[in-house]
Amino acid sequence: MTLGESTRRLLARGRLSVARSTTLPLPALRGVLIALLMVTGLSFSGALRPLDDAVYDLLVGLRPFERPPQQRVLLLEAGREATDWRVVTDHLFAAGVQQVGFAIELSAAEVTRLASSPHASRIVVGVPLSEHREHPEAVAIAPPLRAGALFVPAERQGLRREQRRLISERRPPLPTLEAELAGVASGDEVFGVNFNDGPELPRLAAAEVARASPVRQLSEGRTALIGAGADPYALDLHAPGVRRALTPLEFHGLSLDTLLRERAIDRLGPAALLVTLLGLGLLGYLVSMPLRPQQGFMVLFGSLLGWFVAGGLLLHGFNVWLPLTEGIVTGVAVAVIVMHGKLVREDRRLQALARSAQRQLGRWVLPTGFAESEEHWAHVVNL
């Protein structure tokens, strides 16, 4: 009598049985939870930000729902020569500009002269954020002028960390320059400033506008933003979707244009991100349990593709950015842990089956060491 025939008879009589668990061992579930916590920690620490920006750039480059660009911002490059900003603003308003923002630091005399303008209520002066917080008497901007917090490059007195701390407070001392000009709630730096990826914003030299008003076709209905056209600190300014290094003027201009066109991207907050990752991890765990390893990886590929498509649709259709990078990392980690747990469970089941067969069939049928030898498992698996 062969090994297969003997084992089949014992199985038919009910003498040889090995319980098959329908759930993964507890260490696999613990591994899934630990993976979720690790991904969440990496996300909150910013370690996944470069990869997140790369995924964002990829989705922006696809642009399945591209809209014709309708810029609402006019850039004015401030040169090194002295400029009468009161004359510049008067010429801009005469040409149909709706409001003017200064993304450069102004002296007290320049601010006083701007305050005497009949259009002062439509002028927003940028104030370095940390300077306003630590030395409020350094810049006196009173109504009808308006003030907006202005970011300055990190290399200048190391203010970047201080700015991030202040801007993340629940009650920042000032709304950002872009938020004040766009009339929206102040928040962190605009995410996805180059979402539409259209042609460059129109720009003029401030010195030329000081001599004569620009043509109305170029400036009517726009918001003029005055700033430095070239700055050695421009490489520090970065935002997802940006295809090249931006000068401070371009950075603030694109941010403002995004807000004015209501194309700013909303990201999930910490609580929503944590709930989303937990939901994805537990869903992947439950879905993967009844699947074989080969099927599990097929389902993983399909779910990642669906997650990517859903993220693109929400981005282009509703201006919502899902945590795509965190979701992808979570899906891969959960799949690896679950499939490893299933393989371990199957390995233990086969070893238990071989040991039980060895005990019940006798040593003359199953020699010593049968359960530890891989070359005999095929006979047991194919019973």
mmCIF file of C-alpha atoms in Angstrom:
data_model
loop_
_atom_site.group_PDB
_atom_site.id
_atom_site.type_symbol
_atom_site.label_atom_id
_atom_site.label_comp_id
_atom_site.label_asym_id
_atom_site.label_seq_id
_atom_site.Cartn_x
_atom_site.Cartn_y
_atom_site.Cartn_z
ATOM 1 C CA MET A 1 0.000 0.000 0.000
ATOM 2 C CA THR A 2 1.441 3.367 -0.971
ATOM 3 C CA LEU A 3 1.769 6.387 1.274
ATOM 4 C CA GLY A 4 -1.005 8.269 -0.509
ATOM 5 C CA GLU A 5 -3.483 5.386 -0.306
ATOM 6 C CA SER A 6 -2.814 4.793 3.391
ATOM 7 C CA THR A 7 -3.211 8.452 4.251
ATOM 8 C CA ARG A 8 -6.409 8.805 2.216
ATOM 9 C CA ARG A 9 -7.968 5.864 4.081
ATOM 10 C CA LEU A 10 -7.079 7.373 7.436
ATOM 11 C CA LEU A 11 -8.494 10.721 6.368
ATOM 12 C CA ALA A 12 -11.700 9.021 5.213
ATOM 13 C CA ARG A 13 -12.059 7.240 8.572
ATOM 14 C CA GLY A 14 -11.553 10.505 10.426
ATOM 15 C CA ARG A 15 -8.420 9.347 12.243
ATOM 16 C CA LEU A 16 -6.146 11.944 10.648
ATOM 17 C CA SER A 17 -7.271 15.538 10.926
ATOM 18 C CA VAL A 18 -5.536 18.893 11.172
ATOM 19 C CA ALA A 19 -7.521 21.986 12.113
ATOM 20 C CA ARG A 20 -7.335 24.831 9.603
ATOM 21 C CA SER A 21 -7.521 28.272 11.128
ATOM 22 C CA THR A 22 -9.485 30.886 9.202
ATOM 23 C CA THR A 23 -7.702 33.769 10.877
ATOM 24 C CA LEU A 24 -4.138 34.907 10.868
ATOM 25 C CA PRO A 25 -2.030 34.453 13.985
ATOM 26 C CA LEU A 26 -2.067 37.308 16.465
ATOM 27 C CA PRO A 27 1.512 38.421 15.628
ATOM 28 C CA ALA A 28 0.329 39.274 12.089
ATOM 29 C CA LEU A 29 -2.362 41.596 13.436
ATOM 30 C CA ARG A 30 0.143 43.197 15.773
ATOM 31 C CA GLY A 31 2.486 43.635 12.828
ATOM 32 C CA VAL A 32 -0.246 45.403 10.849
ATOM 33 C CA LEU A 33 -0.915 47.814 13.721
ATOM 34 C CA ILE A 34 2.805 48.478 14.195
ATOM 35 C CA ALA A 35 3.169 49.151 10.449
ATOM 36 C CA LEU A 36 0.287 51.640 10.568
ATOM 37 C CA LEU A 37 1.869 53.473 13.492
ATOM 38 C CA MET A 38 5.236 53.585 11.711
ATOM 39 C CA VAL A 39 3.717 54.959 8.498
ATOM 40 C CA THR A 40 1.783 57.559 10.494
ATOM 41 C CA GLY A 41 4.940 58.604 12.322
ATOM 42 C CA LEU A 42 6.867 58.910 9.055
ATOM 43 C CA SER A 43 4.055 61.002 7.592
ATOM 44 C CA PHE A 44 3.882 63.375 10.555
ATOM 45 C CA SER A 45 7.672 63.752 10.632
ATOM 46 C CA GLY A 46 7.757 64.812 6.974
ATOM 47 C CA ALA A 47 9.995 61.932 5.890
ATOM 48 C CA LEU A 48 7.535 60.975 3.142
ATOM 49 C CA ARG A 49 7.149 64.534 1.842
ATOM 50 C CA PRO A 50 9.637 64.224 -1.071
ATOM 51 C CA LEU A 51 7.945 61.043 -2.283
ATOM 52 C CA ASP A 52 4.544 62.636 -1.763
ATOM 53 C CA ASP A 53 5.595 65.606 -3.898
ATOM 54 C CA ALA A 54 6.822 63.255 -6.624
ATOM 55 C CA VAL A 55 3.453 61.464 -6.714
ATOM 56 C CA TYR A 56 1.714 64.853 -6.789
ATOM 57 C CA ASP A 57 3.874 65.975 -9.704
ATOM 58 C CA LEU A 58 2.994 62.785 -11.570
ATOM 59 C CA LEU A 59 -0.742 63.322 -11.144
ATOM 60 C CA VAL A 60 -0.458 66.990 -12.082
ATOM 61 C CA GLY A 61 1.468 66.013 -15.204
ATOM 62 C CA LEU A 62 -1.357 63.718 -16.318
ATOM 63 C CA ARG A 63 -3.924 66.554 -16.272
ATOM 64 C CA PRO A 64 -6.924 64.620 -17.626
ATOM 65 C CA PHE A 65 -9.206 67.585 -16.881
ATOM 66 C CA GLU A 66 -7.011 70.485 -17.945
ATOM 67 C CA ARG A 67 -8.704 73.852 -17.867
ATOM 68 C CA PRO A 68 -7.660 76.912 -19.848
ATOM 69 C CA PRO A 69 -5.511 79.133 -17.634
ATOM 70 C CA GLN A 70 -7.058 82.396 -16.497
ATOM 71 C CA GLN A 71 -4.411 84.059 -14.388
ATOM 72 C CA ARG A 72 -5.548 86.798 -12.049
ATOM 73 C CA VAL A 73 -2.148 88.028 -10.886
ATOM 74 C CA LEU A 74 0.205 90.568 -12.456
ATOM 75 C CA LEU A 75 3.821 90.424 -11.278
ATOM 76 C CA LEU A 76 5.951 93.544 -10.903
ATOM 77 C CA GLU A 77 9.688 93.086 -10.516
ATOM 78 C CA ALA A 78 11.300 95.513 -8.101
ATOM 79 C CA GLY A 79 14.788 96.524 -9.161
ATOM 80 C CA ARG A 80 17.645 97.784 -7.042
ATOM 81 C CA GLU A 81 17.015 101.411 -7.960
ATOM 82 C CA ALA A 82 14.869 103.629 -5.741
ATOM 83 C CA THR A 83 11.196 103.566 -6.739
ATOM 84 C CA ASP A 84 8.300 105.765 -5.702
ATOM 85 C CA TRP A 85 5.760 103.091 -4.768
ATOM 86 C CA ARG A 86 2.991 105.641 -4.347
ATOM 87 C CA VAL A 87 3.312 106.567 -8.035
ATOM 88 C CA VAL A 88 3.485 102.894 -9.035
ATOM 89 C CA THR A 89 0.283 102.038 -7.155
ATOM 90 C CA ASP A 90 -1.518 105.076 -8.586
ATOM 91 C CA HIS A 91 -0.621 103.997 -12.117
ATOM 92 C CA LEU A 92 -1.727 100.437 -11.413
ATOM 93 C CA PHE A 93 -5.111 101.444 -10.026
ATOM 94 C CA ALA A 94 -5.599 103.821 -12.951
ATOM 95 C CA ALA A 95 -5.041 100.865 -15.301
ATOM 96 C CA GLY A 96 -7.800 98.833 -13.631
ATOM 97 C CA VAL A 97 -5.863 96.797 -11.059
ATOM 98 C CA GLN A 98 -8.120 95.701 -8.195
ATOM 99 C CA GLN A 99 -5.535 95.528 -5.407
ATOM 100 C CA VAL A 100 -1.787 95.664 -4.857
ATOM 101 C CA GLY A 101 0.380 93.528 -2.594
ATOM 102 C CA PHE A 102 3.994 94.125 -1.569
ATOM 103 C CA ALA A 103 6.054 90.961 -1.194
ATOM 104 C CA ILE A 104 9.082 93.044 -0.226
ATOM 105 C CA GLU A 105 10.046 94.874 2.936
ATOM 106 C CA LEU A 106 9.209 98.586 2.906
ATOM 107 C CA SER A 107 10.655 101.363 4.990
ATOM 108 C CA ALA A 108 8.562 103.394 7.417
ATOM 109 C CA ALA A 109 8.657 106.390 5.051
ATOM 110 C CA GLU A 110 7.389 104.295 2.143
ATOM 111 C CA VAL A 111 4.577 102.871 4.283
ATOM 112 C CA THR A 112 3.549 106.363 5.407
ATOM 113 C CA ARG A 113 3.435 107.597 1.823
ATOM 114 C CA LEU A 114 1.328 104.610 0.741
ATOM 115 C CA ALA A 115 -1.092 105.231 3.613
ATOM 116 C CA SER A 116 -1.881 108.663 2.165
ATOM 117 C CA SER A 117 -3.087 107.134 -1.105
ATOM 118 C CA PRO A 118 -6.844 107.278 -1.809
ATOM 119 C CA HIS A 119 -6.584 103.570 -2.661
ATOM 120 C CA ALA A 120 -4.829 102.629 0.593
ATOM 121 C CA SER A 121 -7.579 100.205 1.593
ATOM 122 C CA ARG A 122 -6.699 98.109 -1.458
ATOM 123 C CA ILE A 123 -2.991 97.896 -0.605
ATOM 124 C CA VAL A 124 -1.537 95.015 1.430
ATOM 125 C CA VAL A 125 1.980 95.377 2.829
ATOM 126 C CA GLY A 126 3.975 92.241 3.551
ATOM 127 C CA VAL A 127 5.522 92.001 7.016
ATOM 128 C CA PRO A 128 8.164 89.366 7.887
ATOM 129 C CA LEU A 129 6.363 87.008 10.225
ATOM 130 C CA SER A 130 8.977 86.641 12.955
ATOM 131 C CA GLU A 131 9.704 90.377 12.913
ATOM 132 C CA HIS A 132 6.066 91.175 13.547
ATOM 133 C CA ARG A 133 5.989 88.649 16.398
ATOM 134 C CA GLU A 134 9.156 89.741 18.182
ATOM 135 C CA HIS A 135 9.295 93.462 17.348
ATOM 136 C CA PRO A 136 5.778 94.717 16.621
ATOM 137 C CA GLU A 137 6.982 98.309 16.872
ATOM 138 C CA ALA A 138 9.429 97.801 13.990
ATOM 139 C CA VAL A 139 6.673 97.968 11.372
ATOM 140 C CA ALA A 140 3.716 100.239 11.982
ATOM 141 C CA ILE A 141 0.991 99.499 9.453
ATOM 142 C CA ALA A 142 -2.280 101.107 10.397
ATOM 143 C CA PRO A 143 -5.596 101.267 8.567
ATOM 144 C CA PRO A 144 -6.538 101.879 5.869
ATOM 145 C CA LEU A 145 -3.462 99.873 4.836
ATOM 146 C CA ARG A 146 -3.632 96.139 5.394
ATOM 147 C CA ALA A 147 -0.834 93.826 6.529
ATOM 148 C CA GLY A 148 -0.010 90.246 5.613
ATOM 149 C CA ALA A 149 2.612 87.873 6.951
ATOM 150 C CA LEU A 150 5.487 87.509 4.513
ATOM 151 C CA PHE A 151 7.848 84.560 4.353
ATOM 152 C CA VAL A 152 11.530 85.330 3.958
ATOM 153 C CA PRO A 153 14.184 82.800 2.908
ATOM 154 C CA ALA A 154 15.710 80.473 5.468
ATOM 155 C CA GLU A 155 19.251 81.773 5.059
ATOM 156 C CA ARG A 156 18.302 85.175 6.402
ATOM 157 C CA GLN A 157 18.888 84.922 10.159
ATOM 158 C CA GLY A 158 17.548 81.370 10.192
ATOM 159 C CA LEU A 159 13.934 82.519 10.348
ATOM 160 C CA ARG A 160 12.382 79.597 8.477
ATOM 161 C CA ARG A 161 11.925 77.405 11.566
ATOM 162 C CA GLU A 162 10.450 80.317 13.498
ATOM 163 C CA GLN A 163 8.034 81.035 10.668
ATOM 164 C CA ARG A 164 6.832 77.456 10.547
ATOM 165 C CA ARG A 165 6.272 77.471 14.296
ATOM 166 C CA LEU A 166 4.319 80.713 14.197
ATOM 167 C CA ILE A 167 2.266 79.849 11.133
ATOM 168 C CA SER A 168 1.255 76.502 12.664
ATOM 169 C CA GLU A 169 -0.232 78.155 15.748
ATOM 170 C CA ARG A 170 -3.974 78.172 16.120
ATOM 171 C CA ARG A 171 -3.988 81.961 16.115
ATOM 172 C CA PRO A 172 -1.162 83.230 13.919
ATOM 173 C CA PRO A 173 -0.253 86.876 14.523
ATOM 174 C CA LEU A 174 -1.105 87.819 10.938
ATOM 175 C CA PRO A 175 -2.801 86.197 7.964
ATOM 176 C CA THR A 176 -0.376 85.386 5.197
ATOM 177 C CA LEU A 177 0.088 87.918 2.419
ATOM 178 C CA GLU A 178 -1.618 85.612 -0.075
ATOM 179 C CA ALA A 179 -4.533 84.899 2.284
ATOM 180 C CA GLU A 180 -5.093 88.598 2.966
ATOM 181 C CA LEU A 181 -5.126 89.462 -0.735
ATOM 182 C CA ALA A 182 -7.383 86.524 -1.605
ATOM 183 C CA GLY A 183 -9.736 87.121 1.319
ATOM 184 C CA VAL A 184 -9.461 83.567 2.651
ATOM 185 C CA ALA A 185 -8.651 82.102 6.046
ATOM 186 C CA SER A 186 -4.974 82.106 6.899
ATOM 187 C CA GLY A 187 -3.177 78.795 7.020
ATOM 188 C CA ASP A 188 0.029 77.049 6.126
ATOM 189 C CA GLU A 189 1.850 77.602 2.862
ATOM 190 C CA VAL A 190 -0.398 76.968 -0.116
ATOM 191 C CA PHE A 191 -0.165 73.339 -1.200
ATOM 192 C CA GLY A 192 0.096 72.790 -4.935
ATOM 193 C CA VAL A 193 0.762 76.345 -6.080
ATOM 194 C CA ASN A 194 1.365 75.217 -9.662
ATOM 195 C CA PHE A 195 -1.616 72.887 -9.871
ATOM 196 C CA ASN A 196 -2.856 74.172 -13.232
ATOM 197 C CA ASP A 197 0.677 74.301 -14.648
ATOM 198 C CA GLY A 198 -0.312 76.915 -17.188
ATOM 199 C CA PRO A 199 1.841 79.584 -18.834
ATOM 200 C CA GLU A 200 3.909 81.884 -16.668
ATOM 201 C CA LEU A 201 2.222 84.803 -14.968
ATOM 202 C CA PRO A 202 2.531 88.112 -16.834
ATOM 203 C CA ARG A 203 5.158 90.410 -15.396
ATOM 204 C CA LEU A 204 6.353 93.977 -15.742
ATOM 205 C CA ALA A 205 9.259 95.988 -14.404
ATOM 206 C CA ALA A 206 8.263 98.302 -11.562
ATOM 207 C CA ALA A 207 10.475 101.040 -13.002
ATOM 208 C CA GLU A 208 8.455 101.027 -16.239
ATOM 209 C CA VAL A 209 5.151 101.260 -14.369
ATOM 210 C CA ALA A 210 6.537 104.195 -12.384
ATOM 211 C CA ARG A 211 6.947 106.084 -15.669
ATOM 212 C CA ALA A 212 3.601 105.180 -17.266
ATOM 213 C CA SER A 213 0.500 103.125 -16.573
ATOM 214 C CA PRO A 214 0.375 99.625 -18.114
ATOM 215 C CA VAL A 215 -2.170 98.786 -20.779
ATOM 216 C CA ARG A 216 -5.612 97.950 -19.409
ATOM 217 C CA GLN A 217 -5.821 94.670 -21.319
ATOM 218 C CA LEU A 218 -2.911 93.388 -19.260
ATOM 219 C CA SER A 219 -3.845 94.710 -15.829
ATOM 220 C CA GLU A 220 -7.604 95.210 -15.657
ATOM 221 C CA GLY A 221 -9.259 93.082 -12.980
ATOM 222 C CA ARG A 222 -5.971 91.627 -11.764
ATOM 223 C CA THR A 223 -4.163 91.703 -8.444
ATOM 224 C CA ALA A 224 -0.700 93.226 -8.767
ATOM 225 C CA LEU A 225 2.067 91.691 -6.674
ATOM 226 C CA ILE A 226 5.336 93.565 -6.254
ATOM 227 C CA GLY A 227 8.440 91.632 -5.251
ATOM 228 C CA ALA A 228 12.044 90.763 -5.967
ATOM 229 C CA GLY A 229 12.466 89.305 -9.423
ATOM 230 C CA ALA A 230 15.791 87.676 -8.635
ATOM 231 C CA ASP A 231 17.003 86.526 -5.246
ATOM 232 C CA PRO A 232 19.896 84.256 -4.237
ATOM 233 C CA TYR A 233 17.644 82.577 -1.681
ATOM 234 C CA ALA A 234 15.066 81.463 -4.230
ATOM 235 C CA LEU A 235 16.223 77.831 -4.246
ATOM 236 C CA ASP A 236 14.861 77.393 -0.712
ATOM 237 C CA LEU A 237 11.328 78.113 -1.868
ATOM 238 C CA HIS A 238 9.718 74.832 -2.855
ATOM 239 C CA ALA A 239 6.220 73.564 -3.450
ATOM 240 C CA PRO A 240 4.860 70.390 -5.053
ATOM 241 C CA GLY A 241 4.047 70.747 -8.711
ATOM 242 C CA VAL A 242 6.835 73.262 -9.309
ATOM 243 C CA ARG A 243 8.891 72.340 -12.359
ATOM 244 C CA ARG A 244 11.802 74.666 -11.669
ATOM 245 C CA ALA A 245 13.318 76.880 -9.005
ATOM 246 C CA LEU A 246 11.156 79.886 -8.214
ATOM 247 C CA THR A 247 12.093 83.380 -7.190
ATOM 248 C CA PRO A 248 10.206 84.802 -4.186
ATOM 249 C CA LEU A 249 8.051 86.896 -6.521
ATOM 250 C CA GLU A 250 7.063 83.855 -8.590
ATOM 251 C CA PHE A 251 6.413 81.774 -5.501
ATOM 252 C CA HIS A 252 4.102 84.332 -3.880
ATOM 253 C CA GLY A 253 2.485 85.105 -7.234
ATOM 254 C CA LEU A 254 1.621 81.488 -7.993
ATOM 255 C CA SER A 255 0.344 80.970 -4.448
ATOM 256 C CA LEU A 256 -1.868 84.034 -4.733
ATOM 257 C CA ASP A 257 -3.104 83.082 -8.200
ATOM 258 C CA THR A 258 -4.028 79.623 -6.906
ATOM 259 C CA LEU A 259 -6.046 81.103 -4.040
ATOM 260 C CA LEU A 260 -7.767 83.701 -6.209
ATOM 261 C CA ARG A 261 -8.867 81.017 -8.661
ATOM 262 C CA GLU A 262 -9.986 78.777 -5.780
ATOM 263 C CA ARG A 263 -7.629 76.047 -6.933
ATOM 264 C CA ALA A 264 -5.751 75.547 -3.670
ATOM 265 C CA ILE A 265 -5.457 71.903 -2.671
ATOM 266 C CA ASP A 266 -6.938 70.771 0.635
ATOM 267 C CA ARG A 267 -4.996 68.130 2.538
ATOM 268 C CA LEU A 268 -6.298 65.848 5.258
ATOM 269 C CA GLY A 269 -5.504 66.964 8.786
ATOM 270 C CA PRO A 270 -3.668 64.763 11.326
ATOM 271 C CA ALA A 271 -6.854 63.216 12.733
ATOM 272 C CA ALA A 272 -8.332 62.481 9.295
ATOM 273 C CA LEU A 273 -4.993 61.099 8.106
ATOM 274 C CA LEU A 274 -4.761 58.731 11.075
ATOM 275 C CA VAL A 275 -8.344 57.518 10.605
ATOM 276 C CA THR A 276 -7.747 57.005 6.868
ATOM 277 C CA LEU A 277 -4.589 54.973 7.408
ATOM 278 C CA LEU A 278 -6.205 52.847 10.116
ATOM 279 C CA GLY A 279 -9.175 52.197 7.859
ATOM 280 C CA LEU A 280 -6.941 51.248 4.928
ATOM 281 C CA GLY A 281 -4.809 48.950 7.064
ATOM 282 C CA LEU A 282 -7.699 47.120 8.694
ATOM 283 C CA LEU A 283 -9.562 46.851 5.386
ATOM 284 C CA GLY A 284 -6.492 45.360 3.740
ATOM 285 C CA TYR A 285 -6.120 42.950 6.644
ATOM 286 C CA LEU A 286 -9.731 41.743 6.408
ATOM 287 C CA VAL A 287 -9.697 41.466 2.613
ATOM 288 C CA SER A 288 -6.400 39.558 2.532
ATOM 289 C CA MET A 289 -7.365 36.920 5.105
ATOM 290 C CA PRO A 290 -9.355 34.551 2.837
ATOM 291 C CA LEU A 291 -6.968 34.953 -0.115
ATOM 292 C CA ARG A 292 -4.035 32.833 -1.122
ATOM 293 C CA PRO A 293 -0.632 34.559 -1.394
ATOM 294 C CA GLN A 294 -0.795 34.749 -5.196
ATOM 295 C CA GLN A 295 -4.310 36.159 -5.091
ATOM 296 C CA GLY A 296 -3.329 38.563 -2.326
ATOM 297 C CA PHE A 297 -0.658 40.237 -4.416
ATOM 298 C CA MET A 298 -3.059 40.551 -7.349
ATOM 299 C CA VAL A 299 -5.597 42.221 -5.079
ATOM 300 C CA LEU A 300 -2.838 44.474 -3.704
ATOM 301 C CA PHE A 301 -1.898 45.643 -7.200
ATOM 302 C CA GLY A 302 -5.526 46.328 -8.073
ATOM 303 C CA SER A 303 -6.186 48.197 -4.831
ATOM 304 C CA LEU A 304 -3.106 50.392 -5.259
ATOM 305 C CA LEU A 305 -4.160 51.209 -8.812
ATOM 306 C CA GLY A 306 -7.670 52.050 -7.603
ATOM 307 C CA TRP A 307 -6.264 54.213 -4.796
ATOM 308 C CA PHE A 308 -4.124 56.087 -7.306
ATOM 309 C CA VAL A 309 -7.078 56.645 -9.663
ATOM 310 C CA ALA A 310 -9.315 57.794 -6.800
ATOM 311 C CA GLY A 311 -6.634 60.229 -5.662
ATOM 312 C CA GLY A 312 -6.327 61.668 -9.165
ATOM 313 C CA LEU A 313 -10.085 62.106 -9.527
ATOM 314 C CA LEU A 314 -10.383 63.867 -6.167
ATOM 315 C CA LEU A 315 -7.385 66.061 -6.969
ATOM 316 C CA HIS A 316 -8.609 67.221 -10.367
ATOM 317 C CA GLY A 317 -12.314 67.205 -9.575
ATOM 318 C CA PHE A 318 -12.577 68.422 -5.972
ATOM 319 C CA ASN A 319 -9.112 69.865 -5.148
ATOM 320 C CA VAL A 320 -8.626 67.320 -2.357
ATOM 321 C CA TRP A 321 -5.276 65.607 -1.898
ATOM 322 C CA LEU A 322 -5.510 62.114 -0.440
ATOM 323 C CA PRO A 323 -2.463 60.711 1.393
ATOM 324 C CA LEU A 324 -1.480 58.674 -1.654
ATOM 325 C CA THR A 325 2.086 57.996 -0.566
ATOM 326 C CA GLU A 326 1.037 56.964 2.928
ATOM 327 C CA GLY A 327 -1.716 54.791 1.479
ATOM 328 C CA ILE A 328 0.668 53.055 -0.922
ATOM 329 C CA VAL A 329 3.262 52.419 1.791
ATOM 330 C CA THR A 330 0.540 51.182 4.132
ATOM 331 C CA GLY A 331 -0.905 48.838 1.505
ATOM 332 C CA VAL A 332 2.468 47.307 0.676
ATOM 333 C CA ALA A 333 3.409 46.902 4.347
ATOM 334 C CA VAL A 334 0.073 45.311 5.266
ATOM 335 C CA ALA A 335 0.188 42.967 2.254
ATOM 336 C CA VAL A 336 3.707 41.795 3.076
ATOM 337 C CA ILE A 337 2.834 41.220 6.734
ATOM 338 C CA VAL A 338 -0.437 39.440 5.970
ATOM 339 C CA MET A 339 1.040 37.246 3.245
ATOM 340 C CA HIS A 340 3.988 36.375 5.473
ATOM 341 C CA GLY A 341 1.556 35.434 8.230
ATOM 342 C CA LYS A 342 -0.414 33.250 5.831
ATOM 343 C CA LEU A 343 2.742 31.497 4.628
ATOM 344 C CA VAL A 344 3.823 30.885 8.217
ATOM 345 C CA ARG A 345 0.372 29.508 9.023
ATOM 346 C CA GLU A 346 0.435 27.225 5.987
ATOM 347 C CA ASP A 347 3.920 26.046 6.881
ATOM 348 C CA ARG A 348 2.798 25.183 10.401
ATOM 349 C CA ARG A 349 -0.296 23.404 9.090
ATOM 350 C CA LEU A 350 1.730 21.227 6.748
ATOM 351 C CA GLN A 351 4.220 20.383 9.455
ATOM 352 C CA ALA A 352 1.394 19.464 11.820
ATOM 353 C CA LEU A 353 -0.199 17.328 9.121
ATOM 354 C CA ALA A 354 3.075 15.509 8.493
ATOM 355 C CA ARG A 355 3.688 14.915 12.205
ATOM 356 C CA SER A 356 0.161 13.594 12.673
ATOM 357 C CA ALA A 357 0.531 11.303 9.667
ATOM 358 C CA GLN A 358 3.845 10.056 11.011
ATOM 359 C CA ARG A 359 2.339 9.187 14.368
ATOM 360 C CA GLN A 360 -0.724 7.418 12.953
ATOM 361 C CA LEU A 361 0.801 5.601 9.977
ATOM 362 C CA GLY A 362 3.847 4.364 11.860
ATOM 363 C CA ARG A 363 7.548 4.806 11.472
ATOM 364 C CA TRP A 364 7.784 2.138 8.746
ATOM 365 C CA VAL A 365 5.645 4.337 6.466
ATOM 366 C CA LEU A 366 6.953 7.745 7.536
ATOM 367 C CA PRO A 367 10.583 7.534 8.631
ATOM 368 C CA THR A 368 12.042 9.710 11.353
ATOM 369 C CA GLY A 369 12.585 13.290 10.268
ATOM 370 C CA PHE A 370 9.821 13.245 7.665
ATOM 371 C CA ALA A 371 8.194 16.435 9.006
ATOM 372 C CA GLU A 372 11.485 18.319 8.907
ATOM 373 C CA SER A 373 12.329 17.360 5.315
ATOM 374 C CA GLU A 374 10.979 19.516 2.516
ATOM 375 C CA GLU A 375 11.377 16.901 -0.221
ATOM 376 C CA HIS A 376 8.560 14.722 1.194
ATOM 377 C CA TRP A 377 5.982 17.495 1.588
ATOM 378 C CA ALA A 378 4.740 17.145 -1.964
ATOM 379 C CA HIS A 379 3.280 13.727 -1.110
ATOM 380 C CA VAL A 380 1.375 15.222 1.819
ATOM 381 C CA VAL A 381 0.151 18.280 -0.074
ATOM 382 C CA ASN A 382 -1.150 16.170 -2.960
ATOM 383 C CA LEU A 383 -3.132 13.765 -0.791
#
